[in-house]
mmCIF file of N, CA and C in Angstrom:
data_model
loop_
_atom_site.group_PDB
_atom_site.id
_atom_site.type_symbol
_atom_site.label_atom_id
_atom_site.label_comp_id
_atom_site.label_asym_id
_atom_site.label_seq_id
_atom_site.Cartn_x
_atom_site.Cartn_y
_atom_site.Cartn_z
ATOM 1 N N MET X 1 -23.309 19.959 -96.046
ATOM 2 C CA MET X 1 -23.980 19.633 -95.254
ATOM 3 C C MET X 1 -24.779 20.699 -94.500
ATOM 4 N N PRO X 2 -26.061 20.435 -93.955
ATOM 5 C CA PRO X 2 -26.782 21.231 -93.149
ATOM 6 C C PRO X 2 -26.367 21.480 -92.158
ATOM 7 N N LYS X 3 -26.483 22.344 -91.823
ATOM 8 C CA LYS X 3 -26.302 23.154 -90.281
ATOM 9 C C LYS X 3 -26.998 22.071 -88.916
ATOM 10 N N LYS X 4 -28.295 21.863 -89.458
ATOM 11 C CA LYS X 4 -29.247 21.254 -88.785
ATOM 12 C C LYS X 4 -28.571 19.911 -88.307
ATOM 13 N N ASP X 5 -28.302 19.161 -88.969
ATOM 14 C CA ASP X 5 -27.410 17.933 -88.810
ATOM 15 C C ASP X 5 -26.020 17.614 -88.162
ATOM 16 N N LEU X 6 -25.659 19.062 -88.166
ATOM 17 C CA LEU X 6 -24.162 19.071 -87.200
ATOM 18 C C LEU X 6 -24.850 19.209 -85.336
ATOM 19 N N LEU X 7 -25.775 20.207 -85.624
ATOM 20 C CA LEU X 7 -26.481 20.594 -84.269
ATOM 21 C C LEU X 7 -27.025 19.635 -83.742
ATOM 22 N N GLU X 8 -27.512 18.429 -84.132
ATOM 23 C CA GLU X 8 -28.273 17.030 -84.041
ATOM 24 C C GLU X 8 -27.341 16.146 -83.417
ATOM 25 N N PHE X 9 -26.077 15.878 -84.284
ATOM 26 C CA PHE X 9 -24.983 15.342 -83.817
ATOM 27 C C PHE X 9 -24.811 15.751 -82.424
ATOM 28 N N GLN X 10 -24.128 17.021 -82.312
ATOM 29 C CA GLN X 10 -23.996 17.710 -80.736
ATOM 30 C C GLN X 10 -24.400 17.237 -79.971
ATOM 31 N N LYS X 11 -25.870 17.441 -79.780
ATOM 32 C CA LYS X 11 -26.846 17.130 -79.018
ATOM 33 C C LYS X 11 -27.106 15.517 -78.507
ATOM 34 N N LYS X 12 -26.970 14.776 -79.823
ATOM 35 C CA LYS X 12 -27.149 13.555 -79.402
ATOM 36 C C LYS X 12 -25.987 12.613 -78.584
ATOM 37 N N TYR X 13 -24.748 13.399 -78.963
ATOM 38 C CA TYR X 13 -23.639 13.158 -78.243
ATOM 39 C C TYR X 13 -23.390 13.689 -77.146
ATOM 40 N N ARG X 14 -24.145 14.781 -77.065
ATOM 41 C CA ARG X 14 -24.043 15.499 -75.248
ATOM 42 C C ARG X 14 -25.231 14.575 -74.483
ATOM 43 N N LEU X 15 -25.977 13.944 -74.774
ATOM 44 C CA LEU X 15 -26.665 13.190 -74.434
ATOM 45 C C LEU X 15 -26.761 11.640 -74.107
ATOM 46 N N ASP X 16 -25.671 11.462 -74.856
ATOM 47 C CA ASP X 16 -24.869 9.816 -74.529
ATOM 48 C C ASP X 16 -24.030 10.106 -73.621
ATOM 49 N N ASN X 17 -23.007 11.007 -73.693
ATOM 50 C CA ASN X 17 -22.019 11.237 -73.045
ATOM 51 C C ASN X 17 -22.231 12.618 -72.129
ATOM 52 N N SER X 18 -22.385 12.507 -70.734
ATOM 53 C CA SER X 18 -22.929 13.515 -70.311
ATOM 54 C C SER X 18 -21.407 13.971 -69.398
ATOM 55 N N LEU X 19 -20.667 13.239 -69.798
ATOM 56 C CA LEU X 19 -19.050 13.915 -69.441
ATOM 57 C C LEU X 19 -18.664 15.158 -69.994
ATOM 58 N N TYR X 20 -19.340 14.811 -71.226
ATOM 59 C CA TYR X 20 -18.645 16.129 -72.334
ATOM 60 C C TYR X 20 -19.043 17.159 -71.877
ATOM 61 N N ASN X 21 -20.402 17.116 -71.154
ATOM 62 C CA ASN X 21 -21.010 18.633 -70.718
ATOM 63 C C ASN X 21 -19.729 19.665 -69.541
ATOM 64 N N PHE X 22 -19.186 18.583 -68.966
ATOM 65 C CA PHE X 22 -17.886 19.887 -68.618
ATOM 66 C C PHE X 22 -16.990 20.317 -69.402
ATOM 67 N N VAL X 23 -16.655 19.714 -70.404
ATOM 68 C CA VAL X 23 -15.809 20.143 -71.914
ATOM 69 C C VAL X 23 -16.412 21.416 -72.404
ATOM 70 N N ILE X 24 -17.905 20.946 -72.716
ATOM 71 C CA ILE X 24 -18.427 22.610 -73.197
ATOM 72 C C ILE X 24 -19.005 23.412 -72.447
ATOM 73 N N ARG X 25 -19.194 23.041 -71.050
ATOM 74 C CA ARG X 25 -19.958 24.354 -70.059
ATOM 75 C C ARG X 25 -18.905 25.095 -69.675
ATOM 76 N N PRO X 26 -17.769 24.767 -68.492
ATOM 77 C CA PRO X 26 -17.203 25.940 -68.448
ATOM 78 C C PRO X 26 -15.904 25.610 -68.932
ATOM 79 N N GLY X 27 -15.478 24.225 -69.380
ATOM 80 C CA GLY X 27 -14.278 24.260 -70.348
ATOM 81 C C GLY X 27 -13.381 22.896 -69.660
ATOM 82 N N VAL X 28 -12.054 22.643 -70.640
ATOM 83 C CA VAL X 28 -11.239 21.843 -69.504
ATOM 84 C C VAL X 28 -10.420 22.644 -68.872
ATOM 85 N N PHE X 29 -9.836 23.879 -68.811
ATOM 86 C CA PHE X 29 -8.499 24.149 -67.630
ATOM 87 C C PHE X 29 -9.876 24.715 -66.710
ATOM 88 N N GLU X 30 -10.718 25.306 -67.040
ATOM 89 C CA GLU X 30 -11.796 25.724 -65.526
ATOM 90 C C GLU X 30 -12.301 24.947 -64.989
ATOM 91 N N SER X 31 -12.766 23.709 -65.471
ATOM 92 C CA SER X 31 -13.436 22.440 -64.453
ATOM 93 C C SER X 31 -12.004 21.962 -63.687
ATOM 94 N N ALA X 32 -10.769 21.921 -64.173
ATOM 95 C CA ALA X 32 -9.608 21.360 -63.281
ATOM 96 C C ALA X 32 -9.436 22.621 -62.041
ATOM 97 N N VAL X 33 -10.015 23.930 -62.266
ATOM 98 C CA VAL X 33 -9.278 24.826 -61.344
ATOM 99 C C VAL X 33 -10.400 24.596 -60.278
ATOM 100 N N ALA X 34 -11.958 24.290 -60.926
ATOM 101 C CA ALA X 34 -13.195 24.419 -60.114
ATOM 102 C C ALA X 34 -12.654 23.309 -59.242
ATOM 103 N N VAL X 35 -12.417 22.195 -59.363
ATOM 104 C CA VAL X 35 -11.704 20.859 -59.032
ATOM 105 C C VAL X 35 -11.004 20.823 -57.949
ATOM 106 N N PHE X 36 -9.968 21.720 -58.141
ATOM 107 C CA PHE X 36 -8.737 22.277 -56.970
ATOM 108 C C PHE X 36 -9.518 22.695 -55.747
ATOM 109 N N PHE X 37 -10.387 23.623 -56.216
ATOM 110 C CA PHE X 37 -10.606 24.420 -54.845
ATOM 111 C C PHE X 37 -12.120 23.487 -54.207
ATOM 112 N N ILE X 38 -12.694 22.822 -55.017
ATOM 113 C CA ILE X 38 -13.655 22.361 -54.146
ATOM 114 C C ILE X 38 -13.106 21.308 -53.785
ATOM 115 N N ILE X 39 -12.221 20.544 -54.106
ATOM 116 C CA ILE X 39 -11.504 19.422 -53.178
ATOM 117 C C ILE X 39 -10.662 19.858 -51.998
ATOM 118 N N GLY X 40 -9.759 20.918 -52.343
ATOM 119 C CA GLY X 40 -8.924 22.026 -51.827
ATOM 120 C C GLY X 40 -9.474 22.572 -50.597
ATOM 121 N N ILE X 41 -10.395 23.310 -50.445
ATOM 122 C CA ILE X 41 -10.450 24.206 -49.529
ATOM 123 C C ILE X 41 -11.661 23.106 -48.349
ATOM 124 N N PRO X 42 -11.988 22.123 -48.991
ATOM 125 C CA PRO X 42 -12.660 21.463 -47.402
ATOM 126 C C PRO X 42 -11.477 20.561 -46.725
ATOM 127 N N SER X 43 -10.817 20.022 -47.872
ATOM 128 C CA SER X 43 -10.011 19.043 -47.364
ATOM 129 C C SER X 43 -8.470 19.637 -46.329
ATOM 130 N N THR X 44 -8.572 21.234 -46.608
ATOM 131 C CA THR X 44 -7.607 21.731 -45.533
ATOM 132 C C THR X 44 -8.155 21.830 -44.728
ATOM 133 N N PHE X 45 -9.661 22.248 -44.030
ATOM 134 C CA PHE X 45 -9.833 22.215 -42.927
ATOM 135 C C PHE X 45 -10.068 20.832 -42.092
ATOM 136 N N ILE X 46 -10.323 19.770 -42.995
ATOM 137 C CA ILE X 46 -10.387 18.337 -42.079
ATOM 138 C C ILE X 46 -9.037 17.597 -42.389
ATOM 139 N N ILE X 47 -7.852 17.900 -43.133
ATOM 140 C CA ILE X 47 -7.104 16.948 -42.908
ATOM 141 C C ILE X 47 -5.784 17.795 -42.687
ATOM 142 N N GLY X 48 -5.401 19.060 -43.026
ATOM 143 C CA GLY X 48 -4.424 19.737 -43.328
ATOM 144 C C GLY X 48 -4.007 20.272 -44.543
ATOM 145 N N GLU X 49 -2.926 21.531 -44.747
ATOM 146 C CA GLU X 49 -2.798 22.045 -45.505
ATOM 147 C C GLU X 49 -1.984 21.160 -46.409
ATOM 148 N N ARG X 50 -0.815 20.441 -46.320
ATOM 149 C CA ARG X 50 0.135 19.923 -46.990
ATOM 150 C C ARG X 50 -0.617 19.166 -47.779
ATOM 151 N N PHE X 51 -1.144 17.925 -47.320
ATOM 152 C CA PHE X 51 -1.875 16.869 -47.834
ATOM 153 C C PHE X 51 -3.227 17.152 -48.621
ATOM 154 N N ALA X 52 -3.885 17.847 -47.883
ATOM 155 C CA ALA X 52 -5.252 18.611 -49.087
ATOM 156 C C ALA X 52 -4.510 19.692 -50.095
ATOM 157 N N THR X 53 -3.220 19.979 -50.621
ATOM 158 C CA THR X 53 -2.908 20.558 -51.476
ATOM 159 C C THR X 53 -2.438 19.637 -52.348
ATOM 160 N N ILE X 54 -1.768 18.531 -52.346
ATOM 161 C CA ILE X 54 -1.265 17.506 -52.829
ATOM 162 C C ILE X 54 -2.841 16.860 -53.276
ATOM 163 N N LEU X 55 -3.183 16.592 -52.134
ATOM 164 C CA LEU X 55 -5.003 15.783 -53.168
ATOM 165 C C LEU X 55 -5.766 16.450 -53.763
ATOM 166 N N SER X 56 -5.969 17.847 -54.106
ATOM 167 C CA SER X 56 -6.260 18.456 -54.589
ATOM 168 C C SER X 56 -5.722 18.895 -56.225
ATOM 169 N N VAL X 57 -4.371 18.920 -56.068
ATOM 170 C CA VAL X 57 -3.414 19.163 -57.237
ATOM 171 C C VAL X 57 -3.939 17.698 -58.322
ATOM 172 N N VAL X 58 -3.781 16.341 -57.381
ATOM 173 C CA VAL X 58 -3.660 15.297 -57.813
ATOM 174 C C VAL X 58 -5.203 15.303 -58.622
ATOM 175 N N PHE X 59 -6.227 15.422 -57.814
ATOM 176 C CA PHE X 59 -7.526 15.632 -58.743
ATOM 177 C C PHE X 59 -7.941 16.326 -59.867
ATOM 178 N N SER X 60 -7.296 17.540 -59.607
ATOM 179 C CA SER X 60 -7.277 18.645 -60.577
ATOM 180 C C SER X 60 -6.306 18.098 -61.856
ATOM 181 N N VAL X 61 -5.577 17.505 -61.580
ATOM 182 C CA VAL X 61 -4.421 17.032 -62.855
ATOM 183 C C VAL X 61 -5.572 15.809 -63.441
ATOM 184 N N LEU X 62 -5.787 14.703 -62.578
ATOM 185 C CA LEU X 62 -6.879 13.758 -63.284
ATOM 186 C C LEU X 62 -8.054 14.340 -63.817
ATOM 187 N N THR X 63 -8.702 15.143 -63.362
ATOM 188 C CA THR X 63 -9.744 15.599 -64.206
ATOM 189 C C THR X 63 -9.478 16.605 -65.484
ATOM 190 N N TYR X 64 -8.510 17.292 -65.511
ATOM 191 C CA TYR X 64 -7.886 17.767 -66.676
ATOM 192 C C TYR X 64 -7.878 16.800 -67.839
ATOM 193 N N LEU X 65 -6.938 15.595 -67.169
ATOM 194 C CA LEU X 65 -6.390 14.381 -68.490
ATOM 195 C C LEU X 65 -7.734 13.713 -68.552
ATOM 196 N N VAL X 66 -8.517 13.613 -67.857
ATOM 197 C CA VAL X 66 -9.905 12.981 -68.450
ATOM 198 C C VAL X 66 -10.737 13.585 -69.361
ATOM 199 N N LEU X 67 -10.901 15.224 -68.858
ATOM 200 C CA LEU X 67 -11.502 16.033 -69.573
ATOM 201 C C LEU X 67 -10.806 16.171 -71.084
ATOM 202 N N LYS X 68 -9.934 16.167 -71.166
ATOM 203 C CA LYS X 68 -8.643 16.396 -72.036
ATOM 204 C C LYS X 68 -9.141 15.054 -73.467
ATOM 205 N N ASN X 69 -9.386 13.866 -73.043
ATOM 206 C CA ASN X 69 -9.846 12.983 -73.285
ATOM 207 C C ASN X 69 -11.068 12.795 -73.796
ATOM 208 N N GLU X 70 -12.050 13.020 -73.267
ATOM 209 C CA GLU X 70 -13.288 13.404 -73.423
ATOM 210 C C GLU X 70 -13.808 14.282 -75.146
ATOM 211 N N ASP X 71 -12.560 15.368 -74.661
ATOM 212 C CA ASP X 71 -12.865 16.418 -76.231
ATOM 213 C C ASP X 71 -11.926 15.701 -77.024
ATOM 214 N N LYS X 72 -11.078 14.765 -76.840
ATOM 215 C CA LYS X 72 -10.859 14.231 -77.959
ATOM 216 C C LYS X 72 -11.500 13.358 -78.577
ATOM 217 N N LYS X 73 -12.410 12.532 -77.804
ATOM 218 C CA LYS X 73 -13.255 11.756 -78.186
ATOM 219 C C LYS X 73 -14.173 12.348 -79.490
ATOM 220 N N PHE X 74 -15.049 13.267 -78.681
ATOM 221 C CA PHE X 74 -15.574 14.011 -79.456
ATOM 222 C C PHE X 74 -15.331 14.714 -80.829
ATOM 223 N N ASN X 75 -14.015 14.934 -80.575
ATOM 224 C CA ASN X 75 -13.632 15.627 -82.192
ATOM 225 C C ASN X 75 -13.364 14.116 -83.098
ATOM 226 N N LYS X 76 -13.078 13.217 -82.383
ATOM 227 C CA LYS X 76 -12.604 12.022 -83.210
ATOM 228 C C LYS X 76 -14.157 11.456 -83.869
ATOM 229 N N GLU X 77 -15.145 11.516 -82.736
ATOM 230 C CA GLU X 77 -16.469 10.842 -83.605
ATOM 231 C C GLU X 77 -17.168 11.941 -84.238
ATOM 232 N N LEU X 78 -16.575 13.308 -84.144
ATOM 233 C CA LEU X 78 -17.402 14.586 -85.143
ATOM 234 C C LEU X 78 -16.330 14.236 -86.750
ATOM 235 N N ASP X 79 -15.385 14.137 -86.531
ATOM 236 C CA ASP X 79 -14.103 13.649 -87.789
ATOM 237 C C ASP X 79 -15.067 12.751 -88.628
ATOM 238 N N GLU X 80 -15.282 11.468 -87.826
ATOM 239 C CA GLU X 80 -16.052 10.462 -88.671
ATOM 240 C C GLU X 80 -17.450 10.273 -89.217
ATOM 241 N N TYR X 81 -18.229 11.693 -88.196
ATOM 242 C CA TYR X 81 -19.513 11.854 -88.838
ATOM 243 C C TYR X 81 -19.541 12.709 -90.097
ATOM 244 N N LEU X 82 -18.534 13.475 -89.984
ATOM 245 C CA LEU X 82 -18.209 14.579 -91.109
ATOM 246 C C LEU X 82 -17.828 13.773 -92.266
ATOM 247 N N LYS X 83 -17.179 13.102 -91.971
ATOM 248 C CA LYS X 83 -16.522 12.088 -92.985
ATOM 249 C C LYS X 83 -17.486 11.039 -93.860
ATOM 250 N N ASP X 84 -18.116 10.598 -92.769
ATOM 251 C CA ASP X 84 -19.347 9.575 -93.677
ATOM 252 C C ASP X 84 -20.385 10.484 -94.832
ATOM 253 N N ASP X 85 -20.427 11.803 -94.481
ATOM 254 C CA ASP X 85 -21.327 12.373 -95.689
ATOM 255 C C ASP X 85 -20.707 12.440 -96.875
#
Protein backbone atom coordinates (compact mmCIF):
# COMPACT_ATOMS: atom_id res chain seq x y z
CA MET A 1 0.00 0.00 0.00
CA PRO A 2 1.37 3.43 -0.88
CA LYS A 3 2.23 5.75 1.97
CA LYS A 4 0.13 8.51 0.42
CA ASP A 5 -3.08 6.53 1.02
CA LEU A 6 -2.29 6.19 4.73
CA LEU A 7 -1.62 9.92 5.04
CA GLU A 8 -4.85 10.72 3.22
CA PHE A 9 -6.76 8.43 5.56
CA GLN A 10 -5.25 10.10 8.63
CA LYS A 11 -6.01 13.55 7.26
CA LYS A 12 -9.60 12.64 6.43
CA TYR A 13 -10.13 10.99 9.82
CA ARG A 14 -8.73 14.00 11.67
CA LEU A 15 -10.96 16.37 9.72
CA ASP A 16 -14.05 14.26 10.36
CA ASN A 17 -13.28 13.65 14.06
CA SER A 18 -11.86 16.83 15.54
CA LEU A 19 -11.70 15.34 19.04
CA TYR A 20 -8.99 12.99 17.80
CA ASN A 21 -6.66 15.98 17.41
CA PHE A 22 -6.30 16.02 21.21
CA VAL A 23 -4.96 12.48 20.97
CA ILE A 24 -2.50 13.28 18.19
CA ARG A 25 -1.17 16.68 19.28
CA PRO A 26 -0.48 16.52 23.02
CA GLY A 27 -1.35 12.89 23.74
CA VAL A 28 -3.95 11.23 25.95
CA PHE A 29 -2.18 11.56 29.30
CA GLU A 30 -0.90 15.06 28.60
CA SER A 31 -4.41 16.25 27.72
CA ALA A 32 -5.75 14.82 30.97
CA VAL A 33 -3.04 16.63 32.95
CA ALA A 34 -3.79 19.87 31.11
CA VAL A 35 -7.49 19.55 31.96
CA PHE A 36 -6.54 18.94 35.60
CA PHE A 37 -4.67 22.25 35.76
CA ILE A 38 -7.09 24.22 33.56
CA ILE A 39 -10.03 23.28 35.77
CA GLY A 40 -8.19 22.98 39.09
CA ILE A 41 -6.43 26.33 39.33
CA PRO A 42 -9.40 28.64 38.65
CA SER A 43 -11.73 26.44 40.67
CA THR A 44 -9.43 26.71 43.68
CA PHE A 45 -9.89 30.46 43.73
CA ILE A 46 -13.64 30.30 43.14
CA ILE A 47 -14.98 27.39 45.19
CA GLY A 48 -12.23 26.21 47.53
CA GLU A 49 -9.40 23.75 47.55
CA ARG A 50 -10.96 20.39 48.39
CA PHE A 51 -13.92 20.55 46.00
CA ALA A 52 -11.75 22.04 43.24
CA THR A 53 -9.30 19.17 43.53
CA ILE A 54 -12.08 16.59 43.37
CA LEU A 55 -13.67 18.38 40.42
CA SER A 56 -10.42 18.60 38.48
CA VAL A 57 -9.58 14.94 39.15
CA VAL A 58 -13.02 13.85 37.94
CA PHE A 59 -12.76 15.89 34.75
CA SER A 60 -9.22 14.76 34.04
CA VAL A 61 -10.23 11.10 34.45
CA LEU A 62 -13.20 11.65 32.13
CA THR A 63 -10.91 13.35 29.62
CA TYR A 64 -8.48 10.45 29.78
CA LEU A 65 -11.25 7.88 29.22
CA VAL A 66 -12.84 9.79 26.33
CA LEU A 67 -9.53 10.32 24.56
CA LYS A 68 -8.47 6.72 25.11
CA ASN A 69 -11.76 5.69 23.49
CA GLU A 70 -11.07 8.02 20.55
CA ASP A 71 -7.65 6.43 20.12
CA LYS A 72 -9.24 2.96 20.06
CA LYS A 73 -11.78 4.14 17.46
CA PHE A 74 -8.99 5.45 15.26
CA ASN A 75 -7.02 2.23 15.53
CA LYS A 76 -10.14 0.21 14.68
CA GLU A 77 -10.89 2.39 11.64
CA LEU A 78 -7.26 2.16 10.55
CA ASP A 79 -7.30 -1.64 10.83
CA GLU A 80 -10.48 -1.77 8.74
CA TYR A 81 -8.95 0.57 6.18
CA LEU A 82 -5.78 -1.51 5.94
CA LYS A 83 -7.74 -4.77 5.80
CA ASP A 84 -9.80 -3.57 2.84
CA ASP A 85 -6.66 -3.42 0.66
